Short mmCIF file of C-alpha atoms and ligand atoms in Angstrom, two decimals:
data_model
loop_
_atom_site.label_atom_id
_atom_site.label_comp_id
_atom_site.label_asym_id
_atom_site.label_seq_id
_atom_site.Cartn_x
_atom_site.Cartn_y
_atom_site.Cartn_z
CA MET H 158 9.47 24.81 1.67
CA THR H 159 9.52 21.16 0.73
CA ARG H 160 13.15 19.81 -0.14
CA LEU H 161 13.78 16.99 -2.58
CA GLU H 162 14.41 14.59 0.09
CA ASP H 163 10.87 15.33 1.71
CA TYR H 164 9.50 13.12 -0.93
CA ASP H 165 11.60 10.10 0.07
CA PRO H 166 9.02 7.55 1.34
CA ALA H 167 10.57 7.23 4.79
CA SER H 168 10.61 11.10 5.27
CA HIS H 169 7.42 11.69 3.71
CA TYR H 170 5.51 8.95 5.79
CA ASP H 171 7.35 10.47 8.96
CA ARG H 172 5.75 13.60 8.38
CA VAL H 173 2.15 12.44 7.15
CA THR H 174 1.42 9.35 9.31
CA GLU H 175 -0.65 11.18 11.91
CA ALA H 176 -2.62 13.15 8.94
CA TRP H 177 -3.14 10.15 7.34
CA LEU H 178 -4.69 8.32 10.36
CA LEU H 179 -7.52 10.99 10.09
CA LEU H 180 -7.78 11.10 6.23
CA LEU H 181 -7.24 7.60 5.33
CA GLY H 182 -8.32 5.88 8.38
CA ASP H 183 -6.23 3.24 10.38
CA GLU H 184 -5.61 1.24 7.53
CA LEU H 185 -3.56 3.35 5.27
CA HIS H 186 -5.05 2.02 1.68
CA TYR H 187 -7.69 2.33 -0.67
CA GLY H 188 -11.29 0.72 -0.11
CA VAL H 189 -13.00 -1.90 -2.01
CA PHE H 190 -16.67 -0.95 -2.64
CA ALA H 191 -19.53 -3.23 -3.34
CA THR H 192 -22.01 -0.65 -3.57
CA GLY H 193 -20.30 2.75 -3.34
CA ASP H 194 -22.19 3.74 -0.30
CA GLU H 195 -20.14 1.85 2.77
CA PRO H 196 -18.20 3.67 5.08
CA LEU H 197 -14.45 3.98 4.43
CA PRO H 198 -13.50 1.42 7.15
CA VAL H 199 -15.68 -1.22 5.46
CA ALA H 200 -14.01 -0.62 2.26
CA THR H 201 -10.78 -0.73 3.57
CA ALA H 202 -11.50 -3.89 5.35
CA ALA H 203 -12.77 -5.22 2.38
CA LEU H 204 -9.44 -4.62 0.13
CA THR H 205 -7.67 -6.51 3.27
CA ARG H 206 -10.03 -9.39 2.78
CA THR H 207 -9.19 -9.53 -1.34
CA MET H 208 -5.45 -9.87 0.05
CA ILE H 209 -6.65 -12.23 2.50
CA ASP H 210 -8.39 -14.56 0.00
CA ALA H 211 -5.61 -14.04 -2.69
CA ALA H 212 -2.74 -15.22 0.11
CA ARG H 213 -5.36 -18.11 1.09
CA LEU H 214 -4.93 -17.36 4.75
CA GLN H 215 -6.48 -20.18 7.12
CA VAL H 216 -6.69 -19.96 11.11
CA THR H 217 -3.94 -21.57 12.44
CA PRO H 218 -5.44 -25.14 13.86
CA ALA H 219 -4.83 -25.73 17.18
CA GLY H 220 -1.08 -27.12 18.19
CA GLU H 221 0.16 -26.34 14.72
CA ARG H 222 3.14 -23.99 13.83
CA PRO H 223 1.52 -20.58 13.12
CA LEU H 224 2.08 -19.18 9.71
CA ARG H 225 4.98 -16.48 9.21
CA LEU H 226 3.86 -13.48 6.96
CA LEU H 227 6.13 -10.56 5.97
CA ASP H 228 4.14 -7.33 5.77
CA ILE H 229 6.39 -4.95 3.62
CA GLY H 230 5.29 -1.61 3.82
CA CYS H 231 3.30 -2.05 7.14
CA GLY H 232 1.82 1.78 7.58
CA SER H 233 0.75 2.04 11.08
CA GLY H 234 0.55 -1.56 11.91
CA ALA H 235 -3.56 -2.12 11.70
CA PRO H 236 -3.49 -4.54 8.87
CA ALA H 237 -0.88 -6.95 10.81
CA CYS H 238 -2.52 -6.74 14.04
CA ASP H 239 -5.83 -7.69 12.45
CA LEU H 240 -4.11 -10.45 10.59
CA VAL H 241 -2.39 -12.06 13.92
CA GLU H 242 -5.82 -11.42 15.91
CA GLU H 243 -7.95 -12.95 13.32
CA PHE H 244 -5.90 -15.77 11.77
CA GLY H 245 -3.40 -16.61 15.13
CA ILE H 246 -0.51 -16.04 12.47
CA GLU H 247 2.80 -14.46 13.07
CA VAL H 248 3.38 -11.23 11.43
CA VAL H 249 6.40 -9.28 10.83
CA GLY H 250 5.84 -5.84 9.67
CA ILE H 251 8.54 -3.81 8.13
CA THR H 252 8.70 0.05 6.67
CA THR H 253 11.50 2.57 6.31
CA SER H 254 9.60 5.17 8.30
CA PRO H 255 10.50 5.28 11.62
CA VAL H 256 7.64 6.80 13.15
CA GLY H 257 5.60 3.96 11.30
CA VAL H 258 7.51 1.59 13.24
CA ALA H 259 6.65 3.35 16.51
CA THR H 260 3.04 3.82 15.71
CA ALA H 261 2.76 0.05 14.87
CA ARG H 262 4.74 -1.13 18.11
CA ASP H 263 2.03 0.87 20.30
CA ARG H 264 -0.63 -0.49 18.30
CA ALA H 265 0.47 -4.26 19.10
CA ALA H 266 1.49 -3.48 22.23
CA ARG H 267 -2.11 -1.88 23.25
CA ARG H 268 -3.91 -4.91 21.38
CA GLY H 269 -1.62 -7.30 23.43
CA LEU H 270 -0.27 -9.12 20.54
CA PRO H 271 3.12 -10.37 20.79
CA GLY H 272 2.71 -12.17 17.33
CA ALA H 273 2.59 -8.73 15.66
CA THR H 274 6.38 -7.52 15.54
CA PHE H 275 7.52 -4.37 13.42
CA GLU H 276 11.07 -3.56 12.25
CA GLN H 277 12.94 -0.75 10.17
CA ARG H 278 13.77 -2.26 6.89
CA ASP H 279 13.63 -1.68 3.25
CA GLY H 280 11.50 -4.12 1.19
CA THR H 281 13.85 -3.58 -1.58
CA ASP H 282 16.49 -5.29 0.52
CA ASN H 283 14.92 -6.99 3.43
CA GLY H 284 17.85 -8.80 4.80
CA PHE H 285 15.88 -11.99 5.73
CA GLU H 286 16.82 -15.43 5.27
CA ASP H 287 15.85 -17.35 2.26
CA ALA H 288 12.12 -19.46 2.60
CA SER H 289 11.95 -17.92 6.20
CA PHE H 290 8.12 -16.62 5.42
CA ASP H 291 4.83 -18.27 4.21
CA VAL H 292 3.52 -15.37 2.69
CA ALA H 293 5.15 -12.19 1.75
CA TRP H 294 2.50 -9.38 1.44
CA ALA H 295 2.99 -6.10 0.04
CA MET H 296 -0.27 -4.16 0.31
CA GLU H 297 -0.11 -0.78 -1.53
CA SER H 298 3.62 -0.07 -0.85
CA ALA H 299 5.15 -1.01 -4.03
CA HIS H 300 4.27 2.22 -5.90
CA LEU H 301 6.88 3.60 -3.10
CA MET H 302 9.80 1.89 -4.10
CA ARG H 303 11.79 2.96 -7.04
CA ASP H 304 13.14 -0.58 -7.47
CA ARG H 305 10.09 -2.59 -8.12
CA HIS H 306 11.98 -5.76 -9.63
CA ALA H 307 13.80 -5.63 -6.11
CA LEU H 308 10.95 -5.71 -4.00
CA LEU H 309 9.46 -8.49 -5.95
CA SER H 310 12.69 -10.82 -6.37
CA GLU H 311 12.99 -10.10 -2.53
CA ALA H 312 9.71 -11.19 -1.43
CA ALA H 313 10.12 -14.29 -3.67
CA ARG H 314 13.36 -15.21 -2.09
CA VAL H 315 12.06 -15.04 1.47
CA VAL H 316 8.81 -17.30 0.70
CA ARG H 317 9.10 -20.89 1.24
CA PRO H 318 8.38 -23.39 -1.62
CA GLY H 319 4.32 -23.78 -1.41
CA GLY H 320 4.29 -20.05 -0.10
CA ARG H 321 2.69 -16.99 -1.57
CA VAL H 322 3.50 -13.38 -2.85
CA VAL H 323 0.51 -11.33 -2.63
CA LEU H 324 0.58 -7.68 -3.37
CA CYS H 325 -2.17 -4.96 -4.27
CA ASP H 326 -1.20 -1.50 -5.49
CA LEU H 327 -2.07 1.43 -7.71
CA LEU H 328 -1.61 0.94 -11.41
CA ARG H 329 -0.90 2.57 -14.77
CA TRP H 330 -3.15 1.46 -17.52
CA ARG H 331 -1.46 3.33 -20.05
CA GLU H 332 1.94 4.55 -21.14
CA ILE H 333 1.88 8.34 -20.59
CA PRO H 334 3.80 10.29 -23.33
CA PHE H 335 6.64 12.83 -22.34
CA ALA H 336 4.34 15.78 -23.81
CA GLU H 337 1.51 14.79 -21.38
CA VAL H 338 3.50 14.68 -18.59
CA ARG H 339 5.13 18.02 -19.65
CA ALA H 340 1.62 19.63 -19.86
CA ARG H 341 0.40 18.41 -16.81
CA ARG H 342 3.35 19.11 -14.61
CA GLU H 343 1.50 20.76 -11.84
CA ASP H 344 -0.59 18.18 -11.59
CA PHE H 345 2.09 15.51 -11.13
CA ALA H 346 3.86 18.11 -8.69
CA THR H 347 0.75 18.20 -6.45
CA LEU H 348 0.68 14.26 -6.56
CA ARG H 349 4.25 14.28 -5.16
CA THR H 350 3.48 17.15 -2.63
CA ALA H 351 0.51 14.88 -1.39
CA PHE H 352 1.63 11.12 -1.51
CA GLY H 353 5.15 11.60 -1.83
CA ASP H 354 7.61 10.02 -4.89
CA ALA H 355 5.45 7.50 -6.24
CA HIS H 356 5.79 5.27 -9.76
CA PHE H 357 2.96 3.04 -10.98
CA GLU H 358 3.48 -0.21 -13.17
CA SER H 359 0.98 -2.26 -14.98
CA LEU H 360 -1.02 -5.27 -13.77
CA ALA H 361 0.89 -7.22 -16.15
CA TYR H 362 4.47 -6.05 -15.05
CA TYR H 363 3.45 -7.45 -11.69
CA ALA H 364 2.24 -10.60 -12.97
CA ASP H 365 5.15 -11.28 -15.67
CA SER H 366 7.68 -10.56 -13.14
CA LEU H 367 6.59 -12.93 -10.56
CA ALA H 368 6.05 -15.41 -13.39
CA GLU H 369 9.70 -14.67 -14.37
CA LEU H 370 10.95 -15.31 -11.06
CA GLY H 371 9.50 -18.89 -11.18
CA LEU H 372 5.97 -18.28 -9.23
CA GLU H 373 2.93 -19.58 -10.66
CA VAL H 374 0.33 -16.44 -11.01
CA GLU H 375 -2.84 -17.24 -9.51
CA VAL H 376 -4.57 -13.87 -9.11
CA ALA H 377 -4.38 -10.84 -11.27
CA ASP H 378 -7.32 -8.83 -11.07
CA ASP H 379 -8.42 -5.28 -12.00
CA LEU H 380 -9.90 -3.26 -8.75
CA THR H 381 -10.11 -0.09 -10.52
CA GLN H 382 -13.89 0.61 -10.77
CA ALA H 383 -14.15 -0.95 -7.12
CA THR H 384 -11.59 1.58 -5.66
CA LEU H 385 -13.05 4.69 -7.19
CA ALA H 386 -15.40 5.62 -4.41
CA THR H 387 -12.38 6.11 -2.09
CA PHE H 388 -11.83 9.70 -3.33
CA ASP H 389 -15.16 10.82 -2.05
CA ARG H 390 -14.65 8.91 1.43
CA TRP H 391 -11.17 10.91 1.76
CA ARG H 392 -12.56 14.19 0.60
CA ASP H 393 -15.40 13.56 3.21
CA ASN H 394 -12.72 13.07 5.83
CA ALA H 395 -10.53 16.12 4.88
CA ALA H 396 -13.69 18.47 5.21
CA ARG H 397 -14.41 16.64 8.45
CA HIS H 398 -11.00 17.01 10.15
CA ARG H 399 -9.86 20.05 8.49
CA ASP H 400 -8.39 21.88 11.61
CA ALA H 401 -6.67 18.90 13.03
CA VAL H 402 -5.22 18.05 9.52
CA VAL H 403 -4.12 21.77 8.84
CA ASP H 404 -2.13 21.23 12.31
CA LEU H 405 -0.43 18.06 11.26
CA ILE H 406 0.64 19.09 7.58
CA GLY H 407 -0.39 22.62 7.10
CA ALA H 408 -3.12 24.31 5.01
CA SER H 409 -0.91 23.46 1.86
CA GLY H 410 -0.37 19.89 2.73
CA LEU H 411 -4.37 19.57 3.01
CA ALA H 412 -4.75 21.51 -0.15
CA ALA H 413 -2.49 19.40 -1.92
CA PHE H 414 -4.20 16.14 -0.65
CA GLU H 415 -7.77 17.38 -1.80
CA ARG H 416 -6.46 18.56 -4.93
CA SER H 417 -4.71 15.05 -5.48
CA CYS H 418 -8.36 13.42 -4.76
CA ASP H 419 -9.71 15.26 -7.98
CA ILE H 420 -6.62 14.75 -9.99
CA LEU H 421 -6.59 10.69 -9.08
CA GLU H 422 -10.41 10.57 -9.74
CA ALA H 423 -10.03 12.05 -13.09
CA PHE H 424 -7.17 9.40 -14.03
CA TRP H 425 -9.14 6.49 -12.66
CA ARG H 426 -12.11 7.77 -14.92
CA ASP H 427 -10.27 8.58 -18.05
CA GLY H 428 -8.48 4.83 -17.67
CA THR H 429 -4.85 6.46 -16.86
CA PHE H 430 -4.46 5.22 -13.38
CA GLY H 431 -6.09 2.69 -11.41
CA TYR H 432 -5.98 -0.49 -8.86
CA GLY H 433 -5.49 -3.97 -8.88
CA VAL H 434 -4.24 -7.10 -6.83
CA VAL H 435 -1.72 -10.03 -7.77
CA ALA H 436 -0.83 -13.12 -6.07
CA ALA H 437 1.55 -15.78 -7.11
CA ARG H 438 2.66 -19.14 -5.39
CA ARG H 439 6.33 -20.41 -5.33
CA PRO H 440 6.21 -24.08 -6.56
CA ALA H 441 6.35 -26.53 -3.91
C1 SAM I 178 0.07 3.66 1.60
S1 SAM I 178 1.02 2.99 2.98
C2 SAM I 178 0.31 1.20 3.24
C3 SAM I 178 0.39 1.00 4.52
C4 SAM I 178 0.16 -0.66 5.11
N1 SAM I 178 0.37 -1.54 4.02
C5 SAM I 178 -1.61 -0.42 4.91
O1 SAM I 178 -2.23 -1.09 3.98
O2 SAM I 178 -2.22 0.16 5.67
C6 SAM I 178 2.67 2.56 2.35
C7 SAM I 178 3.95 2.12 3.16
O3 SAM I 178 4.86 1.91 2.54
C8 SAM I 178 5.80 2.12 3.61
N2 SAM I 178 7.34 1.91 2.58
C9 SAM I 178 7.39 2.96 1.71
N3 SAM I 178 8.92 2.59 0.98
C10 SAM I 178 9.11 1.18 1.59
C11 SAM I 178 10.31 0.54 1.31
N4 SAM I 178 11.28 0.73 0.55
N5 SAM I 178 10.46 -0.45 2.19
C12 SAM I 178 9.55 -0.83 3.20
N6 SAM I 178 7.97 -0.17 3.22
C13 SAM I 178 8.28 1.09 2.64
C14 SAM I 178 5.74 3.26 3.72
O4 SAM I 178 6.51 3.83 4.97
C15 SAM I 178 4.18 2.98 4.64
O5 SAM I 178 4.10 2.31 5.39
#
């Protein structure tokens, strides 16, 4: 029996992280597909590359101070470790999930990456000093935070002048009338069972909010079509890892995940939900 607190993102991610690694892969986010035929890890890496380009990350030149990046909602730590390895930067990953922190710390230790550190903190009240990072990076975590304005203002607060806030996430492309929500309550309940308590904003919301916080918006791109093939790959993983996933989240958890792939794909196709990336620079 699922209790209301189980939908809270911290408990939800504590419960699903191991199963998610099988269903979604090491990088716990959607993929960006160029042809639609790529394997999922290639496509999830392409989404990370989209964020890297939006953040304009560069390899730290020898003898220079490594750039500091705050990874808000760091999942299992895979993107953070990849960034440290590729760019020689320092990444502080935060998540509200203790299991996420432990998984990410293990990963960084296994890969010998002291520049990737992880802490249990909330992105809507991160507690870091003003202007203490070069980049604040929120990869597919904003929809799990009820107070999105607090997430954005906290992200803007901790980046130095000239630094950037970059974010990618699921989006809502139209208002959903109450009658439609009521008529589709079973679908929304299934999504909540599979993905926890989630709320989607529009691309304009993220871009306008960052502009209102005094940042210069440099990127606001729609990735809906590019991410569509993700659902096929997730269904493939569900079929491939059926027994292991049932052991981790039960048959009903797996069924909710599979049904959610169909529900979300239909929403992607009918223009209700989708995906996007936003980047903004704090003036120097
Ligand atoms: C879909 S996963 C994305 C993980 C990672 N960014 C990646 O792309 O692989 C969402 C992450 O956001 C975290 N999260 C949810 N609510 C949060 C909050 N209020 N503060 C910080 N992290 C949060 C979850 O625990 C999880 O690690």
